[in-house]
Amino acid sequence: MPDDPYRDVDLVGLYDLDNPALEDHAYYRALADEVDARSIVDLGCGTGLLTRSLARPGRTVTGVDPSRTMLDFARRQPGSESVTWVQGDARALAPTGTADLAVCTGNAIMHVSPEELPSTLRSLAGALRPGGTLRPGGTLSFESRNPAARAWERWTPEATYGERLTSVGHLREWLEVTDVSGGRVAFDAHNVFPDGEDRVYTSVLFFRTAEEFRRELDSAGFTDITWAGDWHGTPAGGGSRFFVFRARRA
Ligand SMILES: C[S@@+](CC[C@H](N)C(=O)[O-])C[C@H]1O[C@@H](n2cnc3c(N)ncnc32)[C@H](O)[C@@H]1O
């Protein structure tokens, strides 16, 4: 797995500061209420900030993530006992066909390679309740950056350089894209710690058009596939920074 930053215990400890609960969390929480979710699966849950906030009496919440470091952090947070934590990727999802809602947040789906995407979506479908004559199937929702916005062009050392005082001391940080081919973008994240050590982590993200996702979702057994360009349902256009997808298990 190339997502090394999620293995660094110091950086994982800073993750929630860098990625606080904003409109995205409000959207996913409102969706859980809208579909009256009794059972939720959060794939790529990371530190579980959103996952824990989805938990409530009468609702089961499962957080799945391949990074043991992320999950160890998640397990130490207040309220973690309300969530079942599972280490793994989509293959670890139980094909129970019982979940009312599956989410994949913080652009986690962009870590899934083209080879893995079909099986990942099929596993998500398998975890969700199938649709019937009386009620529609369980809902999947996730977000992914719009390739047309070409975010990677702004991931230069100059544009991303920063210094800050953190719980692990003074950090200097920047990003540098190392390869762009098709929708695949590889970049290094530099993190210079107070002792001068530069911990460099390589990440690979896969950018996909809305139409590519629509096709993949359709093939994986989803229906009622829609997407918006923000957290408020505004139709996506060429300038949208990201897509917010919703689909139902057929
Ligand atoms: C940017 S973090 C998002 C974490 C969290 N969902 C959030 O909203 O903050 C991406 C997460 O995806 C996980 N991840 C990487 N590859 C994955 C895969 N193939 N399947 C599921 N999760 C994956 C990483 O371990 C990491 O925790």
PDB file of C-alpha atoms and ligand atoms in Angstrom:
ATOM      1  CA  MET A   1       0.000   0.000   0.000  1.00  0.00           C
ATOM      2  CA  PRO A   2       1.606   3.320  -0.977  1.00  0.00           C
ATOM      3  CA  ASP A   3      -0.274   5.346   1.649  1.00  0.00           C
ATOM      4  CA  ASP A   4       2.662   5.572   3.995  1.00  0.00           C
ATOM      5  CA  PRO A   5       1.551   8.761   5.813  1.00  0.00           C
ATOM      6  CA  TYR A   6      -1.145   6.665   7.438  1.00  0.00           C
ATOM      7  CA  ARG A   7       1.546   4.477   9.021  1.00  0.00           C
ATOM      8  CA  ASP A   8       3.418   7.352  10.716  1.00  0.00           C
ATOM      9  CA  VAL A   9       2.182   7.552  14.286  1.00  0.00           C
ATOM     10  CA  ASP A  10       3.218  11.223  14.659  1.00  0.00           C
ATOM     11  CA  LEU A  11       1.435  12.328  11.485  1.00  0.00           C
ATOM     12  CA  VAL A  12      -1.621  10.225  12.252  1.00  0.00           C
ATOM     13  CA  GLY A  13      -1.760  12.070  15.599  1.00  0.00           C
ATOM     14  CA  LEU A  14      -2.064  15.360  13.662  1.00  0.00           C
ATOM     15  CA  TYR A  15      -4.576  14.074  11.090  1.00  0.00           C
ATOM     16  CA  ASP A  16      -7.738  15.310  12.824  1.00  0.00           C
ATOM     17  CA  LEU A  17      -6.251  18.784  13.335  1.00  0.00           C
ATOM     18  CA  ASP A  18      -5.582  18.985   9.594  1.00  0.00           C
ATOM     19  CA  ASN A  19      -8.916  17.415   8.658  1.00  0.00           C
ATOM     20  CA  PRO A  20     -11.517  18.705  11.133  1.00  0.00           C
ATOM     21  CA  ALA A  21     -15.254  18.045  10.974  1.00  0.00           C
ATOM     22  CA  LEU A  22     -16.637  20.502   8.436  1.00  0.00           C
ATOM     23  CA  GLU A  23     -19.484  20.530   5.908  1.00  0.00           C
ATOM     24  CA  ASP A  24     -18.584  17.051   4.722  1.00  0.00           C
ATOM     25  CA  HIS A  25     -19.247  15.541   8.141  1.00  0.00           C
ATOM     26  CA  ALA A  26     -22.521  17.468   8.447  1.00  0.00           C
ATOM     27  CA  TYR A  27     -23.563  16.100   5.039  1.00  0.00           C
ATOM     28  CA  TYR A  28     -22.840  12.455   5.927  1.00  0.00           C
ATOM     29  CA  ARG A  29     -24.523  12.760   9.321  1.00  0.00           C
ATOM     30  CA  ALA A  30     -27.625  14.332   7.759  1.00  0.00           C
ATOM     31  CA  LEU A  31     -27.684  11.565   5.133  1.00  0.00           C
ATOM     32  CA  ALA A  32     -27.596   8.913   7.870  1.00  0.00           C
ATOM     33  CA  ASP A  33     -30.642  10.560   9.446  1.00  0.00           C
ATOM     34  CA  GLU A  34     -32.381  11.026   6.087  1.00  0.00           C
ATOM     35  CA  VAL A  35     -32.176   7.319   5.240  1.00  0.00           C
ATOM     36  CA  ASP A  36     -32.931   6.422   8.862  1.00  0.00           C
ATOM     37  CA  ALA A  37     -29.779   4.310   8.984  1.00  0.00           C
ATOM     38  CA  ARG A  38     -29.768   1.604  11.631  1.00  0.00           C
ATOM     39  CA  SER A  39     -26.568   0.089  10.311  1.00  0.00           C
ATOM     40  CA  ILE A  40     -23.666   2.052   8.774  1.00  0.00           C
ATOM     41  CA  VAL A  41     -20.364   0.978   7.237  1.00  0.00           C
ATOM     42  CA  ASP A  42     -17.537   3.520   6.874  1.00  0.00           C
ATOM     43  CA  LEU A  43     -14.877   2.238   4.482  1.00  0.00           C
ATOM     44  CA  GLY A  44     -11.505   4.014   4.762  1.00  0.00           C
ATOM     45  CA  CYS A  45     -12.623   5.415   8.131  1.00  0.00           C
ATOM     46  CA  GLY A  46      -9.105   6.526   9.118  1.00  0.00           C
ATOM     47  CA  THR A  47      -8.991   8.122  12.578  1.00  0.00           C
ATOM     48  CA  GLY A  48     -12.759   7.673  12.814  1.00  0.00           C
ATOM     49  CA  LEU A  49     -13.648  11.298  13.608  1.00  0.00           C
ATOM     50  CA  LEU A  50     -16.780  11.069  11.443  1.00  0.00           C
ATOM     51  CA  THR A  51     -17.342   7.378  12.195  1.00  0.00           C
ATOM     52  CA  ARG A  52     -17.663   7.970  15.935  1.00  0.00           C
ATOM     53  CA  SER A  53     -20.010  10.901  15.394  1.00  0.00           C
ATOM     54  CA  LEU A  54     -22.364   8.657  13.387  1.00  0.00           C
ATOM     55  CA  ALA A  55     -22.838   6.308  16.334  1.00  0.00           C
ATOM     56  CA  ARG A  56     -25.962   6.591  18.467  1.00  0.00           C
ATOM     57  CA  PRO A  57     -28.248   4.258  20.419  1.00  0.00           C
ATOM     58  CA  GLY A  58     -30.104   1.867  18.117  1.00  0.00           C
ATOM     59  CA  ARG A  59     -27.557   2.208  15.319  1.00  0.00           C
ATOM     60  CA  THR A  60     -24.571  -0.037  14.612  1.00  0.00           C
ATOM     61  CA  VAL A  61     -21.514   1.574  13.028  1.00  0.00           C
ATOM     62  CA  THR A  62     -18.533  -0.281  11.565  1.00  0.00           C
ATOM     63  CA  GLY A  63     -15.308   1.477  10.604  1.00  0.00           C
ATOM     64  CA  VAL A  64     -13.003  -0.339   8.175  1.00  0.00           C
ATOM     65  CA  ASP A  65      -9.498   0.808   7.267  1.00  0.00           C
ATOM     66  CA  PRO A  66      -6.309  -0.911   6.081  1.00  0.00           C
ATOM     67  CA  SER A  67      -4.067   1.257   8.270  1.00  0.00           C
ATOM     68  CA  ARG A  68      -3.444  -0.228  11.693  1.00  0.00           C
ATOM     69  CA  THR A  69      -1.960   3.083  12.865  1.00  0.00           C
ATOM     70  CA  MET A  70      -5.116   4.992  11.912  1.00  0.00           C
ATOM     71  CA  LEU A  71      -7.316   2.386  13.615  1.00  0.00           C
ATOM     72  CA  ASP A  72      -5.152   2.328  16.751  1.00  0.00           C
ATOM     73  CA  PHE A  73      -5.610   6.101  16.981  1.00  0.00           C
ATOM     74  CA  ALA A  74      -9.369   5.731  16.359  1.00  0.00           C
ATOM     75  CA  ARG A  75      -9.693   3.116  19.104  1.00  0.00           C
ATOM     76  CA  ARG A  76      -8.101   5.465  21.674  1.00  0.00           C
ATOM     77  CA  GLN A  77     -10.603   8.313  21.070  1.00  0.00           C
ATOM     78  CA  PRO A  78     -13.645   9.064  23.254  1.00  0.00           C
ATOM     79  CA  GLY A  79     -16.711   7.225  22.007  1.00  0.00           C
ATOM     80  CA  SER A  80     -14.679   4.634  20.125  1.00  0.00           C
ATOM     81  CA  GLU A  81     -16.450   1.841  22.003  1.00  0.00           C
ATOM     82  CA  SER A  82     -19.643   2.661  20.071  1.00  0.00           C
ATOM     83  CA  VAL A  83     -17.990   1.571  16.810  1.00  0.00           C
ATOM     84  CA  THR A  84     -16.791  -1.823  15.582  1.00  0.00           C
ATOM     85  CA  TRP A  85     -13.331  -1.311  14.066  1.00  0.00           C
ATOM     86  CA  VAL A  86     -12.089  -3.675  11.369  1.00  0.00           C
ATOM     87  CA  GLN A  87      -8.642  -3.606   9.810  1.00  0.00           C
ATOM     88  CA  GLY A  88      -8.654  -4.193   6.060  1.00  0.00           C
ATOM     89  CA  ASP A  89      -9.838  -2.884   2.735  1.00  0.00           C
ATOM     90  CA  ALA A  90     -13.194  -3.610   1.087  1.00  0.00           C
ATOM     91  CA  ARG A  91     -12.454  -7.351   1.182  1.00  0.00           C
ATOM     92  CA  ALA A  92     -12.965  -7.135   4.938  1.00  0.00           C
ATOM     93  CA  LEU A  93     -16.563  -5.964   4.508  1.00  0.00           C
ATOM     94  CA  ALA A  94     -18.974  -8.679   5.546  1.00  0.00           C
ATOM     95  CA  PRO A  95     -21.407  -9.416   2.669  1.00  0.00           C
ATOM     96  CA  THR A  96     -24.334  -9.283   5.049  1.00  0.00           C
ATOM     97  CA  GLY A  97     -26.662  -7.310   2.810  1.00  0.00           C
ATOM     98  CA  THR A  98     -27.933  -5.531   5.910  1.00  0.00           C
ATOM     99  CA  ALA A  99     -26.323  -2.067   6.008  1.00  0.00           C
ATOM    100  CA  ASP A 100     -28.617   0.893   5.337  1.00  0.00           C
ATOM    101  CA  LEU A 101     -25.729   3.214   4.541  1.00  0.00           C
ATOM    102  CA  ALA A 102     -22.128   2.820   3.402  1.00  0.00           C
ATOM    103  CA  VAL A 103     -19.813   5.825   3.190  1.00  0.00           C
ATOM    104  CA  CYS A 104     -16.272   6.329   1.982  1.00  0.00           C
ATOM    105  CA  THR A 105     -15.173   9.805   3.058  1.00  0.00           C
ATOM    106  CA  GLY A 106     -12.239  12.170   2.944  1.00  0.00           C
ATOM    107  CA  ASN A 107     -11.617  11.132  -0.680  1.00  0.00           C
ATOM    108  CA  ALA A 108     -10.676   7.666   0.552  1.00  0.00           C
ATOM    109  CA  ILE A 109     -12.035   6.147  -2.685  1.00  0.00           C
ATOM    110  CA  MET A 110      -9.237   7.936  -4.552  1.00  0.00           C
ATOM    111  CA  HIS A 111      -6.756   5.543  -2.952  1.00  0.00           C
ATOM    112  CA  VAL A 112      -8.483   2.595  -4.627  1.00  0.00           C
ATOM    113  CA  SER A 113      -6.742   1.595  -7.846  1.00  0.00           C
ATOM    114  CA  PRO A 114      -8.606   1.009 -11.130  1.00  0.00           C
ATOM    115  CA  GLU A 115      -7.970  -2.733 -10.715  1.00  0.00           C
ATOM    116  CA  GLU A 116      -9.516  -2.715  -7.225  1.00  0.00           C
ATOM    117  CA  LEU A 117     -12.426  -0.328  -7.867  1.00  0.00           C
ATOM    118  CA  PRO A 118     -14.898  -2.852  -9.377  1.00  0.00           C
ATOM    119  CA  SER A 119     -14.435  -5.350  -6.535  1.00  0.00           C
ATOM    120  CA  THR A 120     -14.460  -2.565  -3.932  1.00  0.00           C
ATOM    121  CA  LEU A 121     -17.824  -1.299  -5.199  1.00  0.00           C
ATOM    122  CA  ARG A 122     -19.172  -4.862  -5.386  1.00  0.00           C
ATOM    123  CA  SER A 123     -18.122  -5.429  -1.769  1.00  0.00           C
ATOM    124  CA  LEU A 124     -19.845  -2.214  -0.725  1.00  0.00           C
ATOM    125  CA  ALA A 125     -22.974  -3.357  -2.582  1.00  0.00           C
ATOM    126  CA  GLY A 126     -22.747  -6.730  -0.840  1.00  0.00           C
ATOM    127  CA  ALA A 127     -22.694  -5.046   2.565  1.00  0.00           C
ATOM    128  CA  LEU A 128     -25.799  -2.979   1.773  1.00  0.00           C
ATOM    129  CA  ARG A 129     -29.406  -4.045   2.016  1.00  0.00           C
ATOM    130  CA  PRO A 130     -30.813  -4.991  -1.420  1.00  0.00           C
ATOM    131  CA  GLY A 131     -33.779  -3.069  -2.753  1.00  0.00           C
ATOM    132  CA  GLY A 132     -37.205  -4.691  -2.653  1.00  0.00           C
ATOM    133  CA  THR A 133     -40.755  -3.921  -3.600  1.00  0.00           C
ATOM    134  CA  LEU A 134     -41.440  -2.260  -0.264  1.00  0.00           C
ATOM    135  CA  ARG A 135     -38.353  -0.092   0.114  1.00  0.00           C
ATOM    136  CA  PRO A 136     -35.273   0.916  -1.881  1.00  0.00           C
ATOM    137  CA  GLY A 137     -31.885  -0.632  -1.235  1.00  0.00           C
ATOM    138  CA  GLY A 138     -29.208   0.698   1.093  1.00  0.00           C
ATOM    139  CA  THR A 139     -27.416   3.906   0.145  1.00  0.00           C
ATOM    140  CA  LEU A 140     -23.761   4.388  -0.771  1.00  0.00           C
ATOM    141  CA  SER A 141     -22.241   7.873  -0.636  1.00  0.00           C
ATOM    142  CA  PHE A 142     -18.692   9.087  -1.172  1.00  0.00           C
ATOM    143  CA  GLU A 143     -16.796  12.052  -2.541  1.00  0.00           C
ATOM    144  CA  SER A 144     -13.940  12.248  -5.027  1.00  0.00           C
ATOM    145  CA  ARG A 145     -11.990  15.148  -6.535  1.00  0.00           C
ATOM    146  CA  ASN A 146     -13.021  16.315  -9.997  1.00  0.00           C
ATOM    147  CA  PRO A 147     -10.117  15.697 -12.417  1.00  0.00           C
ATOM    148  CA  ALA A 148     -11.231  18.756 -14.438  1.00  0.00           C
ATOM    149  CA  ALA A 149     -10.199  20.987 -11.506  1.00  0.00           C
ATOM    150  CA  ARG A 150      -6.613  19.635 -11.818  1.00  0.00           C
ATOM    151  CA  ALA A 151      -5.862  20.061  -8.090  1.00  0.00           C
ATOM    152  CA  TRP A 152      -2.461  18.366  -8.479  1.00  0.00           C
ATOM    153  CA  GLU A 153      -1.186  21.374 -10.435  1.00  0.00           C
ATOM    154  CA  ARG A 154      -1.317  23.354  -7.185  1.00  0.00           C
ATOM    155  CA  TRP A 155       0.585  20.687  -5.205  1.00  0.00           C
ATOM    156  CA  THR A 156       3.949  22.354  -5.773  1.00  0.00           C
ATOM    157  CA  PRO A 157       6.589  22.905  -3.072  1.00  0.00           C
ATOM    158  CA  GLU A 158       6.122  26.690  -3.429  1.00  0.00           C
ATOM    159  CA  ALA A 159       2.328  26.625  -3.137  1.00  0.00           C
ATOM    160  CA  THR A 160       2.180  24.071  -0.320  1.00  0.00           C
ATOM    161  CA  TYR A 161       5.190  25.004   1.849  1.00  0.00           C
ATOM    162  CA  GLY A 162       4.301  25.605   5.492  1.00  0.00           C
ATOM    163  CA  GLU A 163       5.840  25.710   8.959  1.00  0.00           C
ATOM    164  CA  ARG A 164       3.958  25.200  12.209  1.00  0.00           C
ATOM    165  CA  LEU A 165       4.309  24.321  15.843  1.00  0.00           C
ATOM    166  CA  THR A 166       2.612  21.008  16.616  1.00  0.00           C
ATOM    167  CA  SER A 167       2.411  18.535  19.489  1.00  0.00           C
ATOM    168  CA  VAL A 168       5.470  16.831  17.985  1.00  0.00           C
ATOM    169  CA  GLY A 169       7.386  20.106  17.677  1.00  0.00           C
ATOM    170  CA  HIS A 170       8.167  22.512  14.851  1.00  0.00           C
ATOM    171  CA  LEU A 171       7.277  20.975  11.473  1.00  0.00           C
ATOM    172  CA  ARG A 172       8.173  22.095   7.960  1.00  0.00           C
ATOM    173  CA  GLU A 173       5.938  20.552   5.280  1.00  0.00           C
ATOM    174  CA  TRP A 174       5.395  20.614   1.536  1.00  0.00           C
ATOM    175  CA  LEU A 175       4.098  18.494  -1.328  1.00  0.00           C
ATOM    176  CA  GLU A 176       5.714  17.636  -4.621  1.00  0.00           C
ATOM    177  CA  VAL A 177       3.996  15.815  -7.462  1.00  0.00           C
ATOM    178  CA  THR A 178       6.295  13.185  -8.956  1.00  0.00           C
ATOM    179  CA  ASP A 179       4.133  11.617 -11.649  1.00  0.00           C
ATOM    180  CA  VAL A 180       0.878  12.312 -13.479  1.00  0.00           C
ATOM    181  CA  SER A 181      -0.290   9.712 -15.951  1.00  0.00           C
ATOM    182  CA  GLY A 182      -3.904   9.483 -16.972  1.00  0.00           C
ATOM    183  CA  GLY A 183      -5.921   9.851 -13.810  1.00  0.00           C
ATOM    184  CA  ARG A 184      -3.091   8.580 -11.607  1.00  0.00           C
ATOM    185  CA  VAL A 185      -1.243  11.211  -9.560  1.00  0.00           C
ATOM    186  CA  ALA A 186       1.752  10.321  -7.374  1.00  0.00           C
ATOM    187  CA  PHE A 187       3.128  12.875  -4.954  1.00  0.00           C
ATOM    188  CA  ASP A 188       5.588  13.061  -2.099  1.00  0.00           C
ATOM    189  CA  ALA A 189       4.674  14.714   1.186  1.00  0.00           C
ATOM    190  CA  HIS A 190       7.754  16.067   2.975  1.00  0.00           C
ATOM    191  CA  ASN A 191       7.632  16.416   6.744  1.00  0.00           C
ATOM    192  CA  VAL A 192      10.775  17.832   8.352  1.00  0.00           C
ATOM    193  CA  PHE A 193      10.752  17.146  12.092  1.00  0.00           C
ATOM    194  CA  PRO A 194      12.570  19.231  14.738  1.00  0.00           C
ATOM    195  CA  ASP A 195      15.602  16.863  14.659  1.00  0.00           C
ATOM    196  CA  GLY A 196      15.982  17.629  10.924  1.00  0.00           C
ATOM    197  CA  GLU A 197      14.663  14.257   9.760  1.00  0.00           C
ATOM    198  CA  ASP A 198      12.608  14.610   6.559  1.00  0.00           C
ATOM    199  CA  ARG A 199       9.991  11.887   6.554  1.00  0.00           C
ATOM    200  CA  VAL A 200       8.926  11.633   2.929  1.00  0.00           C
ATOM    201  CA  TYR A 201       5.740   9.741   2.159  1.00  0.00           C
ATOM    202  CA  THR A 202       4.524   8.847  -1.290  1.00  0.00           C
ATOM    203  CA  SER A 203       0.812   8.755  -1.991  1.00  0.00           C
ATOM    204  CA  VAL A 204      -0.986   7.730  -5.153  1.00  0.00           C
ATOM    205  CA  LEU A 205      -4.441   9.089  -5.898  1.00  0.00           C
ATOM    206  CA  PHE A 206      -6.731   8.068  -8.764  1.00  0.00           C
ATOM    207  CA  PHE A 207      -8.828  10.868 -10.272  1.00  0.00           C
ATOM    208  CA  ARG A 208     -12.018   9.758 -12.068  1.00  0.00           C
ATOM    209  CA  THR A 209     -14.683  11.577 -14.013  1.00  0.00           C
ATOM    210  CA  ALA A 210     -18.278  11.451 -12.874  1.00  0.00           C
ATOM    211  CA  GLU A 211     -19.116   9.327 -15.902  1.00  0.00           C
ATOM    212  CA  GLU A 212     -16.413   6.785 -14.997  1.00  0.00           C
ATOM    213  CA  PHE A 213     -17.890   6.471 -11.502  1.00  0.00           C
ATOM    214  CA  ARG A 214     -21.408   6.197 -12.914  1.00  0.00           C
ATOM    215  CA  ARG A 215     -20.378   3.288 -15.146  1.00  0.00           C
ATOM    216  CA  GLU A 216     -18.517   1.516 -12.358  1.00  0.00           C
ATOM    217  CA  LEU A 217     -21.405   1.943  -9.923  1.00  0.00           C
ATOM    218  CA  ASP A 218     -23.874   0.665 -12.485  1.00  0.00           C
ATOM    219  CA  SER A 219     -21.702  -2.422 -13.175  1.00  0.00           C
ATOM    220  CA  ALA A 220     -21.343  -3.091  -9.450  1.00  0.00           C
ATOM    221  CA  GLY A 221     -25.123  -3.330  -8.975  1.00  0.00           C
ATOM    222  CA  PHE A 222     -26.076   0.204  -7.937  1.00  0.00           C
ATOM    223  CA  THR A 223     -29.052   2.198  -9.138  1.00  0.00           C
ATOM    224  CA  ASP A 224     -30.431   5.745  -8.631  1.00  0.00           C
ATOM    225  CA  ILE A 225     -26.903   7.045  -9.197  1.00  0.00           C
ATOM    226  CA  THR A 226     -26.612  10.835  -8.711  1.00  0.00           C
ATOM    227  CA  TRP A 227     -23.813  13.256  -7.993  1.00  0.00           C
ATOM    228  CA  ALA A 228     -23.489  16.860  -6.877  1.00  0.00           C
ATOM    229  CA  GLY A 229     -20.675  19.387  -7.026  1.00  0.00           C
ATOM    230  CA  ASP A 230     -20.733  20.346  -3.361  1.00  0.00           C
ATOM    231  CA  TRP A 231     -22.193  19.318   0.011  1.00  0.00           C
ATOM    232  CA  HIS A 232     -25.507  21.092  -0.657  1.00  0.00           C
ATOM    233  CA  GLY A 233     -26.645  19.268  -3.777  1.00  0.00           C
ATOM    234  CA  THR A 234     -25.564  21.916  -6.290  1.00  0.00           C
ATOM    235  CA  PRO A 235     -25.277  20.251  -9.718  1.00  0.00           C
ATOM    236  CA  ALA A 236     -21.676  19.422 -10.607  1.00  0.00           C
ATOM    237  CA  GLY A 237     -20.064  21.416 -13.394  1.00  0.00           C
ATOM    238  CA  GLY A 238     -16.632  21.607 -14.970  1.00  0.00           C
ATOM    239  CA  GLY A 239     -15.465  23.942 -12.205  1.00  0.00           C
ATOM    240  CA  SER A 240     -16.607  21.746  -9.298  1.00  0.00           C
ATOM    241  CA  ARG A 241     -13.662  20.808  -7.100  1.00  0.00           C
ATOM    242  CA  PHE A 242     -15.202  17.460  -6.246  1.00  0.00           C
ATOM    243  CA  PHE A 243     -18.181  15.179  -6.768  1.00  0.00           C
ATOM    244  CA  VAL A 244     -20.455  13.908  -4.017  1.00  0.00           C
ATOM    245  CA  PHE A 245     -21.975  10.636  -5.166  1.00  0.00           C
ATOM    246  CA  ARG A 246     -25.060   8.835  -3.993  1.00  0.00           C
ATOM    247  CA  ALA A 247     -26.347   5.506  -5.211  1.00  0.00           C
ATOM    248  CA  ARG A 248     -28.603   2.746  -3.969  1.00  0.00           C
ATOM    249  CA  ARG A 249     -28.061  -0.969  -4.048  1.00  0.00           C
ATOM    250  CA  ALA A 250     -30.339  -2.298  -6.754  1.00  0.00           C
TER     251      ALA A 250
HETATM  252  C1  LIG B   1      -7.618  10.763   3.519  1.00  0.00           C
HETATM  253  S1  LIG B   1      -7.904   9.427   4.613  1.00  0.00           S
HETATM  254  C2  LIG B   1      -9.649   9.598   4.939  1.00  0.00           C
HETATM  255  C3  LIG B   1      -9.998   9.127   6.334  1.00  0.00           C
HETATM  256  C4  LIG B   1     -11.401   9.436   6.776  1.00  0.00           C
HETATM  257  N1  LIG B   1     -12.393   8.723   5.987  1.00  0.00           N
HETATM  258  C5  LIG B   1     -11.696  10.925   6.740  1.00  0.00           C
HETATM  259  O1  LIG B   1     -12.722  11.325   6.186  1.00  0.00           O
HETATM  260  O2  LIG B   1     -10.926  11.690   7.314  1.00  0.00           O
HETATM  261  C6  LIG B   1      -7.879   8.028   3.525  1.00  0.00           C
HETATM  262  C7  LIG B   1      -8.024   6.703   4.247  1.00  0.00           C
HETATM  263  O3  LIG B   1      -8.205   5.698   3.252  1.00  0.00           O
HETATM  264  C8  LIG B   1      -7.534   4.536   3.695  1.00  0.00           C
HETATM  265  N2  LIG B   1      -7.292   3.677   2.536  1.00  0.00           N
HETATM  266  C9  LIG B   1      -6.207   3.619   1.730  1.00  0.00           C
HETATM  267  N3  LIG B   1      -6.360   2.672   0.781  1.00  0.00           N
HETATM  268  C10 LIG B   1      -7.578   2.131   0.975  1.00  0.00           C
HETATM  269  C11 LIG B   1      -8.318   1.091   0.316  1.00  0.00           C
HETATM  270  N4  LIG B   1      -7.846   0.432  -0.740  1.00  0.00           N
HETATM  271  N5  LIG B   1      -9.539   0.791   0.801  1.00  0.00           N
HETATM  272  C12 LIG B   1     -10.051   1.458   1.859  1.00  0.00           C
HETATM  273  N6  LIG B   1      -9.405   2.445   2.523  1.00  0.00           N
HETATM  274  C13 LIG B   1      -8.189   2.776   2.084  1.00  0.00           C
HETATM  275  C14 LIG B   1      -6.281   5.052   4.376  1.00  0.00           C
HETATM  276  O4  LIG B   1      -5.710   4.117   5.259  1.00  0.00           O
HETATM  277  C15 LIG B   1      -6.804   6.297   5.073  1.00  0.00           C
HETATM  278  O5  LIG B   1      -7.182   6.043   6.399  1.00  0.00           O
END
